[in-house]
Amino acid sequence: MKKIILIALITISFFGNAQMYDPVKWSTSVEKLSDTEYELISIATIESGSHLYSQTVPEGGPIATTFMFDDANGSIKIIGNTSEEEGHTVDDPVFEMKIKYFENKAIFKQKVSLIKAISEVRGSVEFMACDDKRCSPPTEIDLVFKIASNKTNGALINSENLNDLKVDDNFTNALLYGMSSDDLKRISIATDKASEKQTSNSSVSSTLIKIFGLGFLGGLLALLTPCVFPMIPLTVSFFTKKSGQTKGAGISKALLYGFFIFAVYILLSVPFHLLDSVNPDILNEISTNIWLNIIFFVIFIFFAFSFFGYYELTLPSKWTNKTTQGENIGGIVGVFFMALTLALVSFSCTGPILGSLLAGSLTADGGAWQLTAGMAGFGVALGLPFALFAMFPNMMNALPKSGGWLNTTKVVLGFLELALAFKFLSNADLVAHWGILKIEPFLIIWIIVFAGLALYLLGKIKFPHDSPIKKLSFLRIAGGILVAAFTIYLASGFRINKETNTFSSLTLLSGLAPPVGYSFIYPNDCPNNLNCFKNLKEGLAYAKKVNKPIMIDFTGLACVNCRKMEEHVWSVDKIDNYLRNEYVLISLYVDDKKELPKEEQIKVSRINGGTRELKNYGHKWAHFQTQFFQTNSQPYYVLLSPDGKQILNTPVGYTPDVNEYHNWLKEGVTNFE
């Protein structure tokens, strides 16, 4: 009977009136409760004389107001039930039951938690409204709740403007890092204060000096190649014996010539400073780019076979023709073009060495300045002999004569280029997570390469331009024995370290070979089989749960110094004890190319102005480091309280001194306690 009455009232609503009975209008709003929690508010405005029924109506009564919310493919989590304000509960004469309803206005609230960044939450409401004479039919209305950013003046986070969000937005920080902007600001301020106490200039200078030394060594090797060595006496004779000029003028031009050789190689590093100033992460991006590392691999293989003598590398002849024409200008400009000509015609020998220096500097911390230091060392080593022999011509009598040993030097460099080629292929494999060139095949390849070099030095292998060997020299025998010993050393990398259940890491190969945990036979995700997190949110949650301080390890898959720290500092018992038992280790890889979820691929502000788009996890962690810790070098270690809100002591970078690093870890625990 009640249902018949209800149907009758609805029928009257449709046919007994000129206009459709539609007494309820709906509107929505959103109230932000925290970085990730929101309250969805549905407001019903009801015509005077009409009423809207509650969500709870006894069976057999009118249609209850019912809300449904779309979870947007797992983007939100519904928390609890939809609440409603107090209404009126009356004895309804039609339905003969107590029914709760609302007059004039009704407000409903639903709490949700956002798991992913979305611009809106969609839902619907089904309801029925009545007055004393009629009822509306059961009606379903779509509801849209707009989620507004807290710091973008109400701008919606949607597919159109998601890229306009800045990293200082509370929601974005919670989404990306699991921390609020206030927490991150607190960390940033603490880092600034800590950095004031750091005296890292000496370590930076020390690193630059080392890179300069390596560049100088590379330049010396280039001098001992067939492309450069014969040029020394010819060029010096040209300056010191040129007709119509005094000896002093010849010496000054030779000195200027040596300086211009140095300047040419310095100029090669200038473009990288421009790149570095635009984007502080650009050199890391270049060095860890998968396809660029593959290109380096192919180029180094190409260089190696050129050194073996199967073909010659030459730059376009019109380049050298132009610089040779410039030599005729005379004066300082003519001397500069002579230096430039030397750089071009010797490219077949210097190019591979410079390529190694370039690639090695880009993968190291410090970027452009380290590249400049390396180029400076190379230029000094290459230009200095021309100046010295011009000043002291009699010294040339002590120079060895050109001969087969020059080609031997070139072939040896070819074997080194071949070994380095697989270093770059290993970088690409690590960053791309291909799982192909793990520690076992890498060591086998290097063993084959250096065994081949040992056989070559001992006269068992020959290449196209080698002179006949009547008798092995002392240097070749000694070199062959040393390389054979190194080959045996490489084979020792297959020994098992029972404490970490990995292969034994080789000191000389740290950063060159893949990590020992990157293995087919003894795989492990964390260095030395430590327990670690590679996600900041998960690590923070675990640290809070166990109430242990955090060590954030900003690291890289292709980071040389990171591997040195992990394999030769972290493996020491007293360091291992702290990392295994006292801290929650969170390793964030700044060169991880694994793609971020779409909702996290957003544009953020750079610390030095402009914006960048976060496309992969490496971008995410690199931005986190540069934005809140004002540094972009790896490794970089930060000790935090379990809630991640307080820095426990001064963050540090590469610290090869075991005792110094141990004291730093100990200080962090003490400050936490």
XYZ file of C-alpha atoms in Angstrom, residues 26 41 43 62-63 87-88 100 149 180 194 255 268 305 315 343 485 550 552 573 597 633:
22
model
C 23.258 20.377 -5.555
C 31.226 18.407 0.889
C 25.328 20.758 -0.281
C 10.878 6.591 0.454
C 14.133 6.483 -1.544
C 17.620 17.028 10.326
C 14.034 16.529 11.399
C 14.453 11.708 9.021
C 46.380 23.188 -4.647
C 55.373 18.482 4.086
C 75.474 22.878 8.612
C 106.858 29.393 -25.573
C 87.223 22.557 -25.343
C 90.904 -0.826 -33.454
C 89.558 14.904 -39.300
C 95.726 19.541 -32.324
C 99.847 -10.157 -12.633
C 67.832 7.698 9.132
C 69.909 9.171 3.412
C 83.120 -4.014 10.626
C 54.207 7.109 -12.334
C 77.456 15.667 -5.977
